[in-house]
Amino acid sequence: MSSHHFVKEQQEPALLILQTEGIDFEQIAPLLEWVPTIIVVQEEVFKVISWGIKVDLILADMAFQKSNYSLLEEQYPVKFLGVKDGLYLEEAIQYLIATKHSAVNLIGFDHKNVFTLHEKLPFLDITVIDGKMRFYPVKSGRLKKWFTESSIMLHAPEGTFVEKKTAEESSIIEVKYATMLDLHEGTLELSSNEIFWIGEFLTEK
């Protein structure tokens, strides 16, 4: 059942596009490989369609739905999901949880606001792509991972303490805004009593 041509299932992370400013199609292309469910806000629909992406769900208010009803035929089998008061993210996450998706990639979400997502993390794995960086939460408060030589950002409420361990040393980091770590290649352990997020630069091709 690995073919792209079968009916979509919910194992692959959905793609939720909230904003395309500062985002290139090349950044999104790798996320399309396994044909995820693609959800787009009304303001970005035509830009995303122009990239040749097949949209599954458009988050739209009633006025947009009425004036763009033809999209339902032109982009079949796309559907509208009604949204009031611009609450796109809330409606989309509610939809994903209700339809038993396990993960989502958020495109164009300001990483400074990721703490507002914490109450959703028990129900959904969330990765945020903001500009040239990808942020993911360490929900358990503990991460052990092999990194290449690179720089990463630690993102947590200011004043959060994170323990950093490598084969050579151990240290405690107090997270400030944009706390960057320069890493040597090797295994890194990070742990905290709180949920924290890691930002990695997207691979430039």
Short mmCIF file of C-alpha atoms in Angstrom, two decimals:
data_model
loop_
_atom_site.label_atom_id
_atom_site.label_comp_id
_atom_site.label_asym_id
_atom_site.label_seq_id
_atom_site.Cartn_x
_atom_site.Cartn_y
_atom_site.Cartn_z
CA MET A 1 0.00 0.00 0.00
CA SER A 2 2.90 2.35 -0.58
CA SER A 3 1.73 3.69 -3.93
CA HIS A 4 0.84 7.37 -4.21
CA HIS A 5 -2.24 6.46 -6.20
CA PHE A 6 -4.30 4.85 -3.46
CA VAL A 7 -6.88 6.80 -1.51
CA LYS A 8 -5.23 9.17 0.94
CA GLU A 9 -4.80 7.89 4.44
CA GLN A 10 -3.97 9.91 7.50
CA GLN A 11 -0.52 8.52 8.30
CA GLU A 12 1.34 11.21 6.37
CA PRO A 13 1.58 14.67 7.97
CA ALA A 14 -1.06 16.98 6.53
CA LEU A 15 0.13 20.25 5.02
CA LEU A 16 -1.56 23.41 6.33
CA ILE A 17 -0.61 26.55 4.39
CA LEU A 18 -1.44 29.71 6.32
CA GLN A 19 0.94 32.09 4.56
CA THR A 20 3.19 31.88 1.48
CA GLU A 21 5.18 35.08 1.97
CA GLY A 22 8.85 34.18 2.27
CA ILE A 23 8.12 30.58 1.24
CA ASP A 24 9.31 29.08 -2.05
CA PHE A 25 7.70 26.12 -3.76
CA GLU A 26 11.05 24.32 -3.48
CA GLN A 27 10.72 24.37 0.32
CA ILE A 28 7.29 22.74 0.16
CA ALA A 29 8.01 20.25 -2.64
CA PRO A 30 9.66 17.57 -0.42
CA LEU A 31 6.59 17.59 1.84
CA LEU A 32 4.37 16.67 -1.12
CA GLU A 33 6.17 13.43 -1.91
CA TRP A 34 3.62 11.16 -0.23
CA VAL A 35 0.55 13.13 -1.29
CA PRO A 36 -0.53 14.52 2.07
CA THR A 37 -3.88 16.16 2.80
CA ILE A 38 -3.38 19.80 1.77
CA ILE A 39 -5.32 22.56 3.53
CA VAL A 40 -5.00 26.20 2.46
CA VAL A 41 -6.47 29.47 3.75
CA GLN A 42 -8.58 31.42 1.27
CA GLU A 43 -6.04 34.24 0.80
CA GLU A 44 -3.37 31.81 -0.40
CA VAL A 45 -5.46 29.44 -2.53
CA PHE A 46 -4.67 30.93 -5.93
CA LYS A 47 -0.95 31.21 -5.19
CA VAL A 48 -0.82 27.55 -4.11
CA ILE A 49 -2.83 26.41 -7.15
CA SER A 50 -0.41 28.36 -9.38
CA TRP A 51 2.37 26.17 -7.96
CA GLY A 52 0.55 23.17 -9.43
CA ILE A 53 -0.44 21.83 -6.01
CA LYS A 54 -3.72 19.96 -5.73
CA VAL A 55 -5.61 21.38 -2.74
CA ASP A 56 -7.96 19.18 -0.68
CA LEU A 57 -9.56 21.70 1.65
CA ILE A 58 -9.97 25.49 1.49
CA LEU A 59 -10.50 27.35 4.77
CA ALA A 60 -12.93 30.05 3.71
CA ASP A 61 -15.61 32.41 4.96
CA MET A 62 -19.06 32.43 3.40
CA ALA A 63 -18.33 35.40 1.10
CA PHE A 64 -15.29 33.67 -0.41
CA GLN A 65 -17.22 30.42 -0.85
CA LYS A 66 -20.04 32.18 -2.70
CA SER A 67 -17.77 34.16 -5.04
CA ASN A 68 -15.43 31.22 -5.75
CA TYR A 69 -17.92 28.37 -5.95
CA SER A 70 -16.43 27.41 -9.33
CA LEU A 71 -13.29 26.19 -7.51
CA LEU A 72 -15.26 23.15 -6.33
CA GLU A 73 -15.58 22.04 -9.94
CA GLU A 74 -12.24 23.31 -11.28
CA GLN A 75 -10.24 21.75 -8.44
CA TYR A 76 -12.48 18.73 -7.81
CA PRO A 77 -12.57 17.01 -5.33
CA VAL A 78 -11.59 20.08 -3.26
CA LYS A 79 -13.98 21.11 -0.46
CA PHE A 80 -14.60 24.25 1.56
CA LEU A 81 -14.37 24.30 5.35
CA GLY A 82 -16.36 27.22 6.68
CA VAL A 83 -14.44 29.63 8.92
CA LYS A 84 -15.73 32.62 10.86
CA ASP A 85 -13.72 35.53 12.27
CA GLY A 86 -10.51 34.41 10.55
CA LEU A 87 -9.97 31.49 12.95
CA TYR A 88 -8.24 29.44 10.25
CA LEU A 89 -5.70 27.66 12.42
CA GLU A 90 -8.21 26.68 15.09
CA GLU A 91 -10.69 25.29 12.54
CA ALA A 92 -7.98 23.42 10.63
CA ILE A 93 -6.51 21.78 13.72
CA GLN A 94 -9.98 20.82 14.94
CA TYR A 95 -10.65 19.25 11.53
CA LEU A 96 -7.35 17.34 11.53
CA ILE A 97 -7.95 15.94 15.00
CA ALA A 98 -11.55 15.00 14.13
CA THR A 99 -10.40 13.21 10.95
CA LYS A 100 -7.75 11.29 12.91
CA HIS A 101 -4.68 12.83 11.31
CA SER A 102 -1.67 12.26 13.53
CA ALA A 103 0.61 15.05 12.28
CA VAL A 104 0.68 18.35 10.40
CA ASN A 105 3.29 20.63 8.85
CA LEU A 106 2.32 24.29 9.35
CA ILE A 107 3.59 26.57 6.61
CA GLY A 108 3.86 30.29 7.32
CA PHE A 109 3.21 30.20 11.07
CA ASP A 110 5.31 32.57 13.18
CA HIS A 111 7.57 30.39 15.32
CA LYS A 112 7.39 32.97 18.12
CA ASN A 113 3.79 31.84 18.64
CA VAL A 114 4.42 28.09 18.92
CA PHE A 115 3.65 28.07 22.64
CA THR A 116 -0.01 28.69 21.74
CA LEU A 117 0.03 25.22 20.14
CA HIS A 118 0.98 23.33 23.30
CA GLU A 119 -2.57 22.33 24.25
CA LYS A 120 -2.92 20.64 20.83
CA LEU A 121 0.30 18.61 21.07
CA PRO A 122 -1.25 15.64 22.92
CA PHE A 123 -3.53 15.14 19.89
CA LEU A 124 -1.32 16.12 16.96
CA ASP A 125 2.38 16.15 16.08
CA ILE A 126 3.04 19.67 14.82
CA THR A 127 6.02 20.88 12.80
CA VAL A 128 6.26 24.59 11.93
CA ILE A 129 8.03 25.89 8.85
CA ASP A 130 8.76 29.59 9.25
CA GLY A 131 10.91 31.13 6.55
CA LYS A 132 14.14 29.14 6.24
CA MET A 133 13.69 27.15 9.46
CA ARG A 134 11.75 24.10 10.60
CA PHE A 135 10.66 23.91 14.25
CA TYR A 136 9.51 20.80 16.07
CA PRO A 137 8.59 20.28 19.72
CA VAL A 138 10.33 18.00 22.16
CA LYS A 139 7.09 16.96 23.82
CA SER A 140 8.65 14.59 26.33
CA GLY A 141 11.21 17.21 27.37
CA ARG A 142 14.03 14.88 26.30
CA LEU A 143 15.75 14.42 22.93
CA LYS A 144 18.72 12.29 21.89
CA LYS A 145 19.68 12.77 18.26
CA TRP A 146 22.62 12.61 15.89
CA PHE A 147 23.31 15.99 14.29
CA THR A 148 25.67 16.93 11.51
CA GLU A 149 27.87 20.00 12.05
CA SER A 150 25.24 22.72 12.06
CA SER A 151 23.48 25.43 14.04
CA ILE A 152 20.12 24.93 15.73
CA MET A 153 17.82 27.22 17.69
CA LEU A 154 16.41 26.37 21.10
CA HIS A 155 12.99 27.92 21.48
CA ALA A 156 11.08 27.92 24.77
CA PRO A 157 9.57 30.51 27.11
CA GLU A 158 12.36 32.84 28.21
CA GLY A 159 14.04 31.56 31.35
CA THR A 160 13.45 27.87 30.56
CA PHE A 161 16.49 25.72 31.45
CA VAL A 162 17.69 23.03 29.05
CA GLU A 163 20.47 20.57 29.83
CA LYS A 164 22.84 19.89 26.93
CA LYS A 165 25.00 16.77 26.88
CA THR A 166 27.55 15.61 24.33
CA ALA A 167 30.23 12.94 24.54
CA GLU A 168 32.65 15.64 25.73
CA GLU A 169 30.64 17.86 28.06
CA SER A 170 27.46 18.70 29.90
CA SER A 171 26.04 22.18 30.48
CA ILE A 172 22.86 24.00 31.45
CA ILE A 173 21.45 26.58 29.03
CA GLU A 174 19.01 29.29 30.04
CA VAL A 175 16.88 29.91 26.96
CA LYS A 176 16.65 33.51 25.77
CA TYR A 177 15.02 34.63 22.55
CA ALA A 178 16.81 33.00 19.57
CA THR A 179 19.22 30.89 21.62
CA MET A 180 21.47 29.41 18.93
CA LEU A 181 23.70 26.38 19.45
CA ASP A 182 26.63 25.63 17.14
CA LEU A 183 26.94 21.85 16.97
CA HIS A 184 29.78 19.54 16.06
CA GLU A 185 28.85 16.32 14.32
CA GLY A 186 27.75 13.72 16.84
CA THR A 187 25.07 12.68 19.29
CA LEU A 188 23.45 15.44 21.30
CA GLU A 189 21.15 15.00 24.30
CA LEU A 190 18.82 17.82 25.33
CA SER A 191 16.47 17.68 28.29
CA SER A 192 14.19 20.03 30.22
CA ASN A 193 11.26 19.93 32.62
CA GLU A 194 9.24 21.85 30.03
CA ILE A 195 8.24 21.32 26.41
CA PHE A 196 10.80 23.06 24.21
CA TRP A 197 11.19 23.47 20.46
CA ILE A 198 14.17 22.94 18.18
CA GLY A 199 14.66 25.00 15.05
CA GLU A 200 16.77 23.56 12.23
CA PHE A 201 17.67 25.30 8.99
CA LEU A 202 15.98 23.75 5.97
CA THR A 203 18.46 22.08 3.66
CA GLU A 204 19.44 24.40 0.83
CA LYS A 205 19.66 22.57 -2.47
#
